[in-house]
Every structure is written in C-alpha cells, then in structure tokens.
XYZ file of C-alpha atoms in Angstrom:
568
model
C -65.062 -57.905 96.654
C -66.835 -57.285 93.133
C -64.953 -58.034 90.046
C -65.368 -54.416 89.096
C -64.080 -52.495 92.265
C -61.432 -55.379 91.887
C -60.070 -54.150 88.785
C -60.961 -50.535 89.575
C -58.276 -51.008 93.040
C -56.141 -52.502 90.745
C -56.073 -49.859 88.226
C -57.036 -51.552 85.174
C -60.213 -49.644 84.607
C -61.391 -46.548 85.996
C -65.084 -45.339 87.485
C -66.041 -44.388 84.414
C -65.540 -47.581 83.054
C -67.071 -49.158 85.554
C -70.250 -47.376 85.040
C -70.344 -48.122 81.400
C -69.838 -51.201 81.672
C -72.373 -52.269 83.590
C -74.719 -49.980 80.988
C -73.307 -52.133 78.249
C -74.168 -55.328 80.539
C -77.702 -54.740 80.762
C -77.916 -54.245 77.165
C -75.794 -56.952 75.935
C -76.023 -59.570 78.504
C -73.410 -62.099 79.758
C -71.094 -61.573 82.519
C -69.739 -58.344 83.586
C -65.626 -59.595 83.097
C -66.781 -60.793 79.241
C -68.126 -57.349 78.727
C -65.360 -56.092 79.933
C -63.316 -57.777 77.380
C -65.674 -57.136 74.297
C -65.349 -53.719 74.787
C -61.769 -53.385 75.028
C -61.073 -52.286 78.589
C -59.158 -55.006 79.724
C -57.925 -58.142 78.752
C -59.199 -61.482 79.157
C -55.696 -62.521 80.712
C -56.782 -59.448 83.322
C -60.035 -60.446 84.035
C -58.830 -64.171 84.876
C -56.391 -62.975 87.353
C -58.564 -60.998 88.973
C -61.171 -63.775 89.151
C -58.762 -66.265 90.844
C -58.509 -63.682 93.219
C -62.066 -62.732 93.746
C -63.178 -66.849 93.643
C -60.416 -68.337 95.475
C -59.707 -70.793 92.113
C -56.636 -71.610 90.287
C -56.679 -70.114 86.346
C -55.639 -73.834 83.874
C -52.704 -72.644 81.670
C -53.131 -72.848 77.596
C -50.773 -76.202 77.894
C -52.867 -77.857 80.538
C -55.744 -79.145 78.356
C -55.780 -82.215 76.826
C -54.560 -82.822 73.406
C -57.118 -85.170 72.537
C -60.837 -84.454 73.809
C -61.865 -86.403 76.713
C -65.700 -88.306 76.679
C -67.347 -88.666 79.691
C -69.794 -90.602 79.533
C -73.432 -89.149 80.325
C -72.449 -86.217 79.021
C -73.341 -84.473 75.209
C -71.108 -81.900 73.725
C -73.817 -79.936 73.419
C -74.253 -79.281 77.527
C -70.071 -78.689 77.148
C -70.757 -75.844 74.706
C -73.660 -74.532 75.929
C -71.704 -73.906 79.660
C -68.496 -73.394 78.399
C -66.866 -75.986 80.317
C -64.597 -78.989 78.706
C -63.250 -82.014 80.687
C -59.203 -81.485 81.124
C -58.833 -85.006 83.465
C -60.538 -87.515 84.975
C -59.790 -90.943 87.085
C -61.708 -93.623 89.243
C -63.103 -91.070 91.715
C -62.562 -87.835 90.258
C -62.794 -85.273 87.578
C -61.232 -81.989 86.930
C -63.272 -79.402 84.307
C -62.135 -75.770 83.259
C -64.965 -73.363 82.689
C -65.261 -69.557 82.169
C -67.673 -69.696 85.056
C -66.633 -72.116 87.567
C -69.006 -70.323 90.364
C -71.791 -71.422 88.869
C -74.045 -73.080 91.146
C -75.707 -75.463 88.661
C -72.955 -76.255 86.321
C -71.164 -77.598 89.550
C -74.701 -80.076 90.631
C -75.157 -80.653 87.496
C -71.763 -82.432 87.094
C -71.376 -83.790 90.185
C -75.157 -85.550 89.525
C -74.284 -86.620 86.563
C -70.965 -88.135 86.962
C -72.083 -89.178 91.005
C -68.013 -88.152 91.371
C -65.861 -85.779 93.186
C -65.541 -82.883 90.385
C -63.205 -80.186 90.438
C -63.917 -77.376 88.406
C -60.541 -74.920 87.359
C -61.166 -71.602 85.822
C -60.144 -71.526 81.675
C -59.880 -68.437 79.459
C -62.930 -68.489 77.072
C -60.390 -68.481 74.131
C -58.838 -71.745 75.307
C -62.213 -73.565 76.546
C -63.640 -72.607 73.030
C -60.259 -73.786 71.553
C -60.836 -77.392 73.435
C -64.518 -77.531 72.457
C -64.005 -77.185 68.603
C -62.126 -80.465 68.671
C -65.414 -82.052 69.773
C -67.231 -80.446 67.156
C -64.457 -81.517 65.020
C -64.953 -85.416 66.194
C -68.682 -85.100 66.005
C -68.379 -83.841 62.366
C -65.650 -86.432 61.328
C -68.448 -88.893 62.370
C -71.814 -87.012 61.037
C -69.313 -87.317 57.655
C -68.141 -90.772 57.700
C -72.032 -91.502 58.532
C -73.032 -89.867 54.994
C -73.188 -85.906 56.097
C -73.246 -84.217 53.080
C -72.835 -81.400 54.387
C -68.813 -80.187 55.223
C -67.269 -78.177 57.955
C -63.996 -76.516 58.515
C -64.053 -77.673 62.183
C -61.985 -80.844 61.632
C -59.349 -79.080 59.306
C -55.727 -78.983 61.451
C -55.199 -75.880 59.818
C -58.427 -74.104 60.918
C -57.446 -75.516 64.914
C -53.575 -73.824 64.545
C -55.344 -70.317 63.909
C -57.721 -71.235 67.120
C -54.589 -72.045 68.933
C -53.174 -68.377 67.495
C -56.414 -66.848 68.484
C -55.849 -68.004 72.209
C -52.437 -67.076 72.413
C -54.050 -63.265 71.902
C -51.158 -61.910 69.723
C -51.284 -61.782 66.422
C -55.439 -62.267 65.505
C -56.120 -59.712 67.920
C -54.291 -57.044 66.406
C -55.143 -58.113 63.490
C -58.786 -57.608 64.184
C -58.406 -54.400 65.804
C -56.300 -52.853 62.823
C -59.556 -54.010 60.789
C -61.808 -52.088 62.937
C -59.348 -49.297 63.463
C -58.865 -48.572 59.934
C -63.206 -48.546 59.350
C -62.979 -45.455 61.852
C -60.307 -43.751 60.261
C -62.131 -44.314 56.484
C -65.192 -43.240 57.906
C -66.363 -46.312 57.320
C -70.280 -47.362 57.415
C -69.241 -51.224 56.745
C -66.622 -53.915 56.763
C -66.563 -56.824 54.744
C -64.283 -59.584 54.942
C -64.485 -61.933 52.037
C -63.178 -65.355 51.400
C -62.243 -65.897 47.560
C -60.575 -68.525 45.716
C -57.377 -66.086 45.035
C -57.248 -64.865 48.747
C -58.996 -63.172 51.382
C -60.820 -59.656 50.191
C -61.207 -56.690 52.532
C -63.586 -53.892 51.281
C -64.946 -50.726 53.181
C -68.266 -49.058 52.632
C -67.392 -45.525 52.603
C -70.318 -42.895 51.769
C -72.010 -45.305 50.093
C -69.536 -47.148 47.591
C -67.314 -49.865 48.193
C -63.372 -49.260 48.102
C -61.588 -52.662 48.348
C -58.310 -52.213 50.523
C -54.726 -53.242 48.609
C -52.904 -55.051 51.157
C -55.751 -57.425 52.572
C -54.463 -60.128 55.124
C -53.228 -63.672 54.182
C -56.335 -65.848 53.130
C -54.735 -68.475 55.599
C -55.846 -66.084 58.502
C -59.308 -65.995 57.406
C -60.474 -69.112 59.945
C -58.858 -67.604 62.779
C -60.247 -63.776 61.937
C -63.474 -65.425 61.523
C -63.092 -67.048 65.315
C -62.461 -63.756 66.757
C -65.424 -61.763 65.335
C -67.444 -64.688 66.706
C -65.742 -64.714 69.978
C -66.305 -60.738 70.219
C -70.199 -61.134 68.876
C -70.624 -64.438 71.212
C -71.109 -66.365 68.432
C -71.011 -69.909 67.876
C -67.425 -70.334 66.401
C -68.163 -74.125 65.845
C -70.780 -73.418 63.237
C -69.876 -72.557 59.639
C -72.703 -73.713 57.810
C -75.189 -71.313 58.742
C -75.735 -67.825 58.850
C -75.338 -66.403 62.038
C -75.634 -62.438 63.436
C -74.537 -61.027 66.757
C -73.396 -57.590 67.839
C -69.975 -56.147 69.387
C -69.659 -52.942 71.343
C -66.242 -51.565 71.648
C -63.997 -48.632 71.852
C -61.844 -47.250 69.844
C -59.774 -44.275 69.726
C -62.105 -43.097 72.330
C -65.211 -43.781 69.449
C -68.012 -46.022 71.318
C -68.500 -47.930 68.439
C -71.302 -50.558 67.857
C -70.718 -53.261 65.167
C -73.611 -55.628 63.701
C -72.010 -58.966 62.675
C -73.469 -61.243 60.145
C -71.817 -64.246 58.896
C -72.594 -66.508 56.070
C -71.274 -69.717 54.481
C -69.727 -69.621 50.950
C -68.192 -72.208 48.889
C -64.657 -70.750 49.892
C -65.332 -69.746 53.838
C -66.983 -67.641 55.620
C -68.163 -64.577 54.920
C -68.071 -61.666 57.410
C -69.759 -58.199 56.808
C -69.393 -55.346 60.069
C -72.266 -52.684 60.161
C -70.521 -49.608 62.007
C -72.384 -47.746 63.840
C -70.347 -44.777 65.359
C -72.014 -43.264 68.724
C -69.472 -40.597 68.927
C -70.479 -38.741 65.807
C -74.473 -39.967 65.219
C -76.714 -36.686 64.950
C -80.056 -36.683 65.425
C -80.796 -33.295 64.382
C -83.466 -33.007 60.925
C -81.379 -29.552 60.089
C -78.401 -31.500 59.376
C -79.879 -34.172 57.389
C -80.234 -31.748 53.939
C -83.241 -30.968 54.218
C -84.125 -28.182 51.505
C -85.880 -25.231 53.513
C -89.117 -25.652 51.887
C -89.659 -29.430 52.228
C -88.544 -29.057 55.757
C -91.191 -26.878 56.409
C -92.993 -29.193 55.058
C -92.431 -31.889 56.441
C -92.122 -30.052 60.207
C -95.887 -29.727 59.268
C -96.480 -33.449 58.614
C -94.861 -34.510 62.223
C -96.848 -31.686 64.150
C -100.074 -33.714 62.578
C -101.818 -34.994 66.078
C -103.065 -38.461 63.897
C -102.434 -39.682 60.690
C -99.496 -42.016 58.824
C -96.070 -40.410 57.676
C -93.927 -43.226 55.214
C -90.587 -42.671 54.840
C -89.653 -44.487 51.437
C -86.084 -45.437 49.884
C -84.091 -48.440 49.423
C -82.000 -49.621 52.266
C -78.857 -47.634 53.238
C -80.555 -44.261 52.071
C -80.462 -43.274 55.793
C -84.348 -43.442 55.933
C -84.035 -44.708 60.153
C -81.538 -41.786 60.982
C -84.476 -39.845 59.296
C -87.193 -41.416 61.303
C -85.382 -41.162 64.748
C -84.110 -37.085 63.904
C -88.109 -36.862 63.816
C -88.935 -38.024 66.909
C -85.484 -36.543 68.494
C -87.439 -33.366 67.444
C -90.386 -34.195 68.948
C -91.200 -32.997 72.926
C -90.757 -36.536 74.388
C -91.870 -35.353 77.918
C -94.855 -34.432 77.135
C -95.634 -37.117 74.679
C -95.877 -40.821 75.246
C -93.470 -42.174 72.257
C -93.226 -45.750 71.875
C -91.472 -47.663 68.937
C -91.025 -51.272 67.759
C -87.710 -51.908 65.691
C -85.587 -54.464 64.310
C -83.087 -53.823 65.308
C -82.861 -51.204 68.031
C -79.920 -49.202 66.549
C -79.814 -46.234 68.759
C -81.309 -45.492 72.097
C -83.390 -42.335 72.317
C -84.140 -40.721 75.634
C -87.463 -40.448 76.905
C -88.784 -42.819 73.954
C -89.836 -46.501 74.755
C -88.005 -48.767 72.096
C -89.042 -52.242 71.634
C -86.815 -55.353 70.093
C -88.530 -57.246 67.700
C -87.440 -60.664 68.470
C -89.319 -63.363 66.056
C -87.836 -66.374 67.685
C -90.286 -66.337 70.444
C -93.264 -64.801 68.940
C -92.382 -60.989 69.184
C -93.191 -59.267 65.546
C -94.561 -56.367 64.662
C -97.884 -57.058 64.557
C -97.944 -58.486 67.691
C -95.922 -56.072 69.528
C -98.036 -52.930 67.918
C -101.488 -55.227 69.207
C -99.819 -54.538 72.528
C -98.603 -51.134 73.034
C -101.873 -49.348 71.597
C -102.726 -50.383 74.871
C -99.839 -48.223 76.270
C -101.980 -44.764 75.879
C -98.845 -43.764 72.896
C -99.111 -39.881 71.473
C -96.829 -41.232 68.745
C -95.998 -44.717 67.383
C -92.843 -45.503 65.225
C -93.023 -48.636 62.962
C -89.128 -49.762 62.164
C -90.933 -50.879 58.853
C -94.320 -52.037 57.089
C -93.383 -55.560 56.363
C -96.907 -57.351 55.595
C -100.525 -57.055 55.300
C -101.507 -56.973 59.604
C -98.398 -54.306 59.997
C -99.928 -51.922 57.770
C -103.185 -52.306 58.804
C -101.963 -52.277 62.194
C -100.178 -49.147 61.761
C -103.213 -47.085 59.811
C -105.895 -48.170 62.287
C -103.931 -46.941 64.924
C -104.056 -43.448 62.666
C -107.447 -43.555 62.316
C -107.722 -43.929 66.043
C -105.952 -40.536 67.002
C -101.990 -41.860 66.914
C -99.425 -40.111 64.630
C -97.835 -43.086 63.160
C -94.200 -43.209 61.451
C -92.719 -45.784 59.645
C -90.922 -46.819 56.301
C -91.692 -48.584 53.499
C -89.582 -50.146 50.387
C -90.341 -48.099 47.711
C -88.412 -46.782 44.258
C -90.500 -42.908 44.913
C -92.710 -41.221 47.015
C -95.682 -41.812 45.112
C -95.426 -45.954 44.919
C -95.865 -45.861 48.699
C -99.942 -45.544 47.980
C -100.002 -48.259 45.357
C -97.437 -50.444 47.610
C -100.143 -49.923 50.491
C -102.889 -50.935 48.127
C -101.037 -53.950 46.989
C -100.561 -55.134 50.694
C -104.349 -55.205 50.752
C -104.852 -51.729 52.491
C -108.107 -49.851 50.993
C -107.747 -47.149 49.160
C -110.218 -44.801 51.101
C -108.311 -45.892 53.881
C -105.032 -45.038 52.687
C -106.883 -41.231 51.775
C -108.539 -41.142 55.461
C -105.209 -42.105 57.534
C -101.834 -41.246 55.476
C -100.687 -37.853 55.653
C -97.731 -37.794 53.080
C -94.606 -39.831 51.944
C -91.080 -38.922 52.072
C -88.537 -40.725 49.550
C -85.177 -40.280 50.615
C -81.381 -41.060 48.909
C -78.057 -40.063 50.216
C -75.354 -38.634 47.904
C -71.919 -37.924 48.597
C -70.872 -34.310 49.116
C -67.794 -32.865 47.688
C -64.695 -32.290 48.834
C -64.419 -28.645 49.860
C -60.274 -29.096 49.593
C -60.158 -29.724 46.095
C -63.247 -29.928 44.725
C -63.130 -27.985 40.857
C -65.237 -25.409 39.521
C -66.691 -25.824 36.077
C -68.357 -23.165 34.163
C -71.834 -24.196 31.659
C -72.766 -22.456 29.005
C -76.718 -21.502 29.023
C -77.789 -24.179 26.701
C -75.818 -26.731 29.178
C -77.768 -25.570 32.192
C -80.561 -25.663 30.391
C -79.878 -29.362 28.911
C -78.759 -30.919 32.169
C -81.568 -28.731 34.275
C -80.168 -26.967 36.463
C -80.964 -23.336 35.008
C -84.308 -22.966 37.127
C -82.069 -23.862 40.669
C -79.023 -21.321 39.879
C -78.753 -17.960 41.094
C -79.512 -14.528 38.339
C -76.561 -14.440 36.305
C -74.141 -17.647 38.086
C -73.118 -20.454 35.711
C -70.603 -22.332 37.909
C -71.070 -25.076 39.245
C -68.277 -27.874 40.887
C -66.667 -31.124 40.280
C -64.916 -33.785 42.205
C -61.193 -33.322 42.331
C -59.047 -35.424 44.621
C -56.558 -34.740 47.873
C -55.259 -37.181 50.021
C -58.415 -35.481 52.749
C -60.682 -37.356 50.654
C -58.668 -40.543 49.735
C -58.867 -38.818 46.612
C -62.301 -39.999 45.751
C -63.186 -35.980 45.677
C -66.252 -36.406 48.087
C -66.531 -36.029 52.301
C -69.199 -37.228 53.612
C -73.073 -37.138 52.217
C -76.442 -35.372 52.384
C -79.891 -36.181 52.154
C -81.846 -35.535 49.018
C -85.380 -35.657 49.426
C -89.060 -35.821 47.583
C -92.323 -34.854 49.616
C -95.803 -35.971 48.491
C -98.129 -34.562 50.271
C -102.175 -35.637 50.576
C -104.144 -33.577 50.030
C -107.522 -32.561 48.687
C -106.682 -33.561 44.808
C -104.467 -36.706 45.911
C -106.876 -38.077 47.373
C -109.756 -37.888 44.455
C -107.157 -39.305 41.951
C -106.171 -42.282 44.663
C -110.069 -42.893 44.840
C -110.357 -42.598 41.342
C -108.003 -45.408 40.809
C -105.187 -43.564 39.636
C -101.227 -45.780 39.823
C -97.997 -44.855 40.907
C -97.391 -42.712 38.002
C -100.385 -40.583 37.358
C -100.033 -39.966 40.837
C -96.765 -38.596 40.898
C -97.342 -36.621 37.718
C -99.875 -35.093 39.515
C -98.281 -34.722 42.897
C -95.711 -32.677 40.098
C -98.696 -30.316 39.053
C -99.209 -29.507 42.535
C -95.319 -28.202 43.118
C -93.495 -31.052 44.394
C -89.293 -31.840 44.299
C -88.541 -34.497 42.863
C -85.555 -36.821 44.013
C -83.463 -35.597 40.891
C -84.323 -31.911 40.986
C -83.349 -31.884 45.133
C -80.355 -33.034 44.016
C -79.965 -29.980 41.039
C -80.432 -28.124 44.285
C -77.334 -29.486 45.588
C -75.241 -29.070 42.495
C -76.514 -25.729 42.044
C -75.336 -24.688 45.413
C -71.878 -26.267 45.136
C -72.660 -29.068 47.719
C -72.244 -32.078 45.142
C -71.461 -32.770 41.490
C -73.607 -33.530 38.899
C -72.349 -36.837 38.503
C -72.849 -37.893 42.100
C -76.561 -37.053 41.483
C -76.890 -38.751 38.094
C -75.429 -41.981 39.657
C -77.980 -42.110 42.985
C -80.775 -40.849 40.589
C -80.455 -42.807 37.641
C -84.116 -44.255 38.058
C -85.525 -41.372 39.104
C -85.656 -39.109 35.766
C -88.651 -39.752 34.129
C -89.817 -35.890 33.155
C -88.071 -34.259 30.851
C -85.307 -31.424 32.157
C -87.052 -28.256 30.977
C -89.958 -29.528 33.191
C -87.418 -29.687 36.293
C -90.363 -27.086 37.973
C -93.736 -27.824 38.438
C-alpha cells in the first residue's frame, strides 16, 4: 500500500490532503512523506511509523546513534549528506546505516560496493540523521580550522548541537517556529525577519510596508536551533552558515496555504533569517482592486488591449509592481491567447498561462529562455524584469515583431523608464517604434476606517498642501490616522496602489527623438495631462482613503512641481 492511502486508512490526513499534497510534490520536489511534513499535515514521528509499516523496516530511536561519528573508510561526508544516511554501527562483516530513505535502490549498492560488506540499512527521522551528520561537519571544520581555515563555523559549538538535539526531540523549536509564522498571519504580515544581534535575538514584521519590531522576541540562545528548523522546513543545508542560502516552505496555517521564501545570510553574530509571506488564501488578482484611479485605468485597459508593443511597469521593489503585472494578464482572455512568461521567481501560478523558472545555475536566464519561447507562437509575453542589455532588446524585438510584451523595470518615475532603456543600449527610435507607455507604481497604507480622524483645512491649506483641485465643491475635510487595537494602533489597514501613466504618443515620441532626458520628458508628459505619483495620492487623501502623511512619506522623491501646478 502507498504511503498516502496509508495515512489516509489511518486517519491522519484526509482525501483532500492527499490530493494537495501530491500538487505540492510536483512543485516542490522530494518525497511525498517530507512534503507531508513541510506542510504541516502530519508529523514526521507519523510518517515514520507508517513507513515501517509500508517498508517492512525497523524506525532507529533518537538514543540509538552514536555519540561520536563513526568513519568508514571509502566513504566522504559529503555522499553521507547528500543521501541522508549516517553510519550508527559497524563490525568485521557488517554495517548498520539509518537513512530517511532506506528503499533506495542505489544508496543500498552503493554501500554494499563500497564497503564489499553485509549492510543493513534502519530507517532514521530526518531531524536525527541531520542531527548525526552536523557532528561530521563539526569534525571536518575542527580540522579545515586547525589546518589554517580562516574562515569559522558554528557547527562545532556544543551549544549549537544541544539546540539540534532540541530540534529533534520536536517540542519546544517547533512551536516555537510555528508561533513565528502564526503570529505573521495574524499581523498581516508581508515578511519575517529573524535577526541575530550582539544584545539578543531581534524579531521584526513587515506589515504594510514598515517594519514593527515585536517586544518579547525569543532567547538569543535559541537562535541556532530556530535557524535549523527554517532550514529543515526549506531543505536547506543546516551544516552551512557561511553562505547565503534561499529555499522555499509551503505550509498551512489556520487553514491559510501559505508560501514562505527563505533567505539566509551570515553575520558577524549568526545567522540571519528573513521569511517572504506569500498568503494564497487572500492574493487577488483583480486590476479593480489594486487602486486604480478610473481614468488611468481606462487608460491603462487601453495599453494591455494593444495587439504589439512594450508596457514597463516601474517602481522600486515591494511597490507591488508583479501583483500588478499578473492582475493584467489575470484580465486578459487566456483561452484564446497563447500567454507565456519567464520569472524569477514564479510567485503565483496563473491558469491557462505558461510560467517559466528562471534558473541561472544551469544556463536558464532570461535571455535565453525569451530566445526560446518566441518560438512558442506567444499572443503575449511577460518579462519578470529587464535586467541587462540582450533582455531588453530581447523583449522590444519581440514588440516589434507583433507580441504585446510586459515587464518591469527599476525606475524612481515613469518617465526614467525611456532614458533607463537608452542607457541599457536600446535606440531611441526603437524605444518610440515598440514601447507603448510606462506605469510607476507605490503602495501606501490606507487608513483605518475604525478610528481614523477627520481634520478640517482652511482654503489656503488646501491650496498649500494641493489638494484643492482633487476635493469635492465646497468639502474641506479630509482624515488622519488615529489608532484602535484593529489596527495595532498604527491607524492604517491595509494599502492601495498609487499610480502615474505615461503614455507615447505622437509628441513623446518627437521629444525622445529629439534627445530630450528623464525630466523634460516628464514635464512634458505633465503638459499632456498626466497624474503624477504625488497627485494620485492627493486623490486618495481627498477621498478619505489615506492621510496626507502616508503620502508625503512614500512620495517624498516624487514632488518636483510646485503644488498649485498639481493639474496639468
């Protein structure tokens, strides 16, 4: 019987789990009882007594493995870590291994040619095969130190190998862990960090865009062991702390399918951990909920019925500019248009659209991976993001040959798109012939409709700050951030888009042609009637959405005209 309809019999997962499961397999890779586990369903303890069942093997108890790491000769530590398997005995004319997969076919010839013994291979919980593991990583790094490493590592530190020991015992990391991610869903959360300092361990939250550091972080002396069971969820190396590693963890909470990007890195006081949250539950693709302002949604509407041309999406990162790009194409008639996109990374899965992994360790990039699918017959083509010079001219020949091309760029305004083009070697008449406009996108927080305050301006006031041409006939209120314990009492739920179409067209493109840079072409993308970043966001005070504040702080950089010139 299959571990799955195993456990299903058994009643520690249901159908439905079952089924998404194996979804989450295909995606993520491994074996189905480790998914199992990394998303929460069951626990490990459960899947290894259902495998001794299923394989006929005995499961080796925590206390079973050696306390000192056995070498056998002919074999490295890095073919031990690479098939999870560690050596737990061995005599004359045998050996006896524990490995999370001791059905493999070629971990069991492997060892019996190489040790030309009878080997007997026991099945270990990954937690405790991991645990034996580091203390050959520990010995090797004792001796790559004593042989003039300079480099250190935490992996021979008795301290770090108690936590490991904690982590395998399942009780008090785990929870630990899980509070950490629990607590991100209940803030709302868009990122975790976890941050080693020399006066203790610092845990932060990204919450609509601003960091709030938590007041009762965990002890600093957990930080190893929290570290280990990240990695251990992300299937991450948990021996190596000297490099920068990133991995992914799919899990569910409160009944949230949530999908966290892990990156670690070293620092001079441990490692540093930062969770990208990505909640499935409540993700919606939907351009009318993105705060969009009527007109430049028309706009823009316009722009992605185009049949050819380029559309840039421009803002710094965080400003939501990919949940913009994939509410586009979630707009767009997929069945009757061949959509095909190359990302890094694939954040969410869109139906009916082909999504492609960048994956630069074997060659795949962007340039080479938009080389190959113009020769997929794609309607519409979606760039993650115009990194270099053969990417953008990638992405506008493809325009110029009858594709509708989306993609974004890194860019303070709308306007420096064309002169960042130009600067990655891109012509200017092609950059008139192919590019259709440029979007420049920020998110600001909206305020709390439970206690946010109203404040009324005098004329001159609206008139000072700019916000007389967006108000109603005759209305002078406006709101401020107040504070309830809805909000944390930050005074702001949630956040909108604020946005700033440029549009080529006929006059654009004689001032790009005639040489004109980033800011006589946004002075005279302001003749012709666009929004500007800052006067979207007047929009938004003016309609009681968010505070003037909120807007000054996202669009600090942004006010270079004058306020009674808010309309052009």
């Amino acid at each position: 019987m299959k571990l799955g309809e195993f456990l299903v019999e058994e009643g520690k997962i249901t159908n439905r789990d079952l089924e998404r499961t194996l979804v989450a397999q295909t995606e993520m890779g491994g074996m189905f009882g480790q998914v199992l586990v990394r998303l929460g369903l069951v626990s490990e303890l459960d899947v290894a007594h259902a495998l001794t069942q299923a394989l006929q093997v005995s499961l080796l108890a925590s206390d079973d493995y050696p306390e000192a790491p056995i070498q056998v000769p002919g074999l490295s530590v890095d073919f031990l870590v690479n098939n999870a398997v560690v050596p737990v005995a061995m005599s004359d004319d045998a050996a006896e291994f524990a490995a999370t997969v001791p059905q493999d076919d070629f971990l069991i010839r492997a060892l019996g040619l190489a040790l030309e013994q009878t080997v007997t291979i026991r099945l270990g919980l990954e937690t405790d095969i991991l645990g034996a593991l580091q203390k050959f990583t520990a010995e090797g790094e004792k001796d790559a130190s004593e042989d003039g490493d300079e480099f250190g590592s935490y992996a021979d530190d008795e301290e770090f190998i108690e936590h490991l020991k904690d982590l395998a015992s399942e009780a008090p990391i785990i929870r630990l862990v899980n509070q950490i991610i629990h607590r991100a869903l209940d803030l709302g959360a868009s990122d975790i960090h976890i941050e080693p300092f020399d006066d203790g361990l610092h845990m932060r939250y990204r919450v609509d865009g601003v960091i709030q550091e938590v007041s009762d972080p965990p002890q600093a002396s957990y930080a190893p062991a929290i570290a280990s069971r990240i990695k251990l969820l992300a299937n991450l190396n948990i021996a190596e702390q000297r490099l920068p590693q990133d991995g992914r963890i799919m899990i569910r909470v409160k009944g949230h399918e949530l999908d966290l990007r892990v990156s670690t890195i070293p620092t001079v006081h441990g490692e540093s951990i930062v969770m990208r949250v990505l909640d499935r539950e409540n993700i919606q693709f939907s351009l009318s909920s993105m705060g969009f302002s009527d007109d430049t949604l028309e706009q823009y509407s316009e722009l992605l019925a185009s049949p050819h041309g380029v559309l840039l999406l421009t803002g710094p990162t965080g400003s939501g500019k990919t949940t913009t790009l994939y509410a586009s194409l979630a707009s767009m008639d997929a069945e009757s248009l061949k959509i095909i996109t190359v990302e890094d990374p694939v954040e969410y899965q869109l139906r009916g659209i082909n999504q492609i992994q960048v994956k630069s360790q074997i060659g795949l990039d962007f340039g080479r991976a938009l080389r190959s699918i113009l020769r997929q017959d794609p309607d519409i083509i979606m760039i993650g993001e115009m990194r270099d010079k053969e990417t953008a001219q990638t992405g506008v020949q493809s325009a110029l040959t009858g594709h509708l091309v989306l993609s974004t760029l890194h860019t303070n305004t709308a306007a420096g798109a064309i002169t960042r083009l130009e600067d990655m070697g891109i012509e200017r008449y092609l950059i008139t012939s192919s590019v259709n406009g440029v979007l420049a996108q920020r998110l600001i927080r909206t305020l709390c409709h439970s206690c946010r305050e109203p404040v009324d301006l005098s004329e001159q006031a609206l008139i000072s700050k700019g916000l007389k041409p967006f108000m109603a006939a005759g209305a002078s209120q406006v709101y401020q951030a107040g504070g309830c314990d809805l909000c944390q009492h930050t005074g702001y739920r949630g956040r909108t888009g604020i946005h700033e179409l440029f549009i080529m067209d006929t006059s654009m493109h004689r001032e790009i042609l005639n040489g004109a840079d980033a800011t006589t072409l946004h002075a005279a993308a302001r003749h012709n009637g666009m929004i500007t970043l800052f006067e979207d966001g007047l929009r938004k005070v003016a309609s009681g959405i968010s505070s003037m504040e909120e807007v000054l702080r996202v669009t600090l950089d942004q006010q270079i005209d004058e306020p009674e010139q808010a309309v052009g």
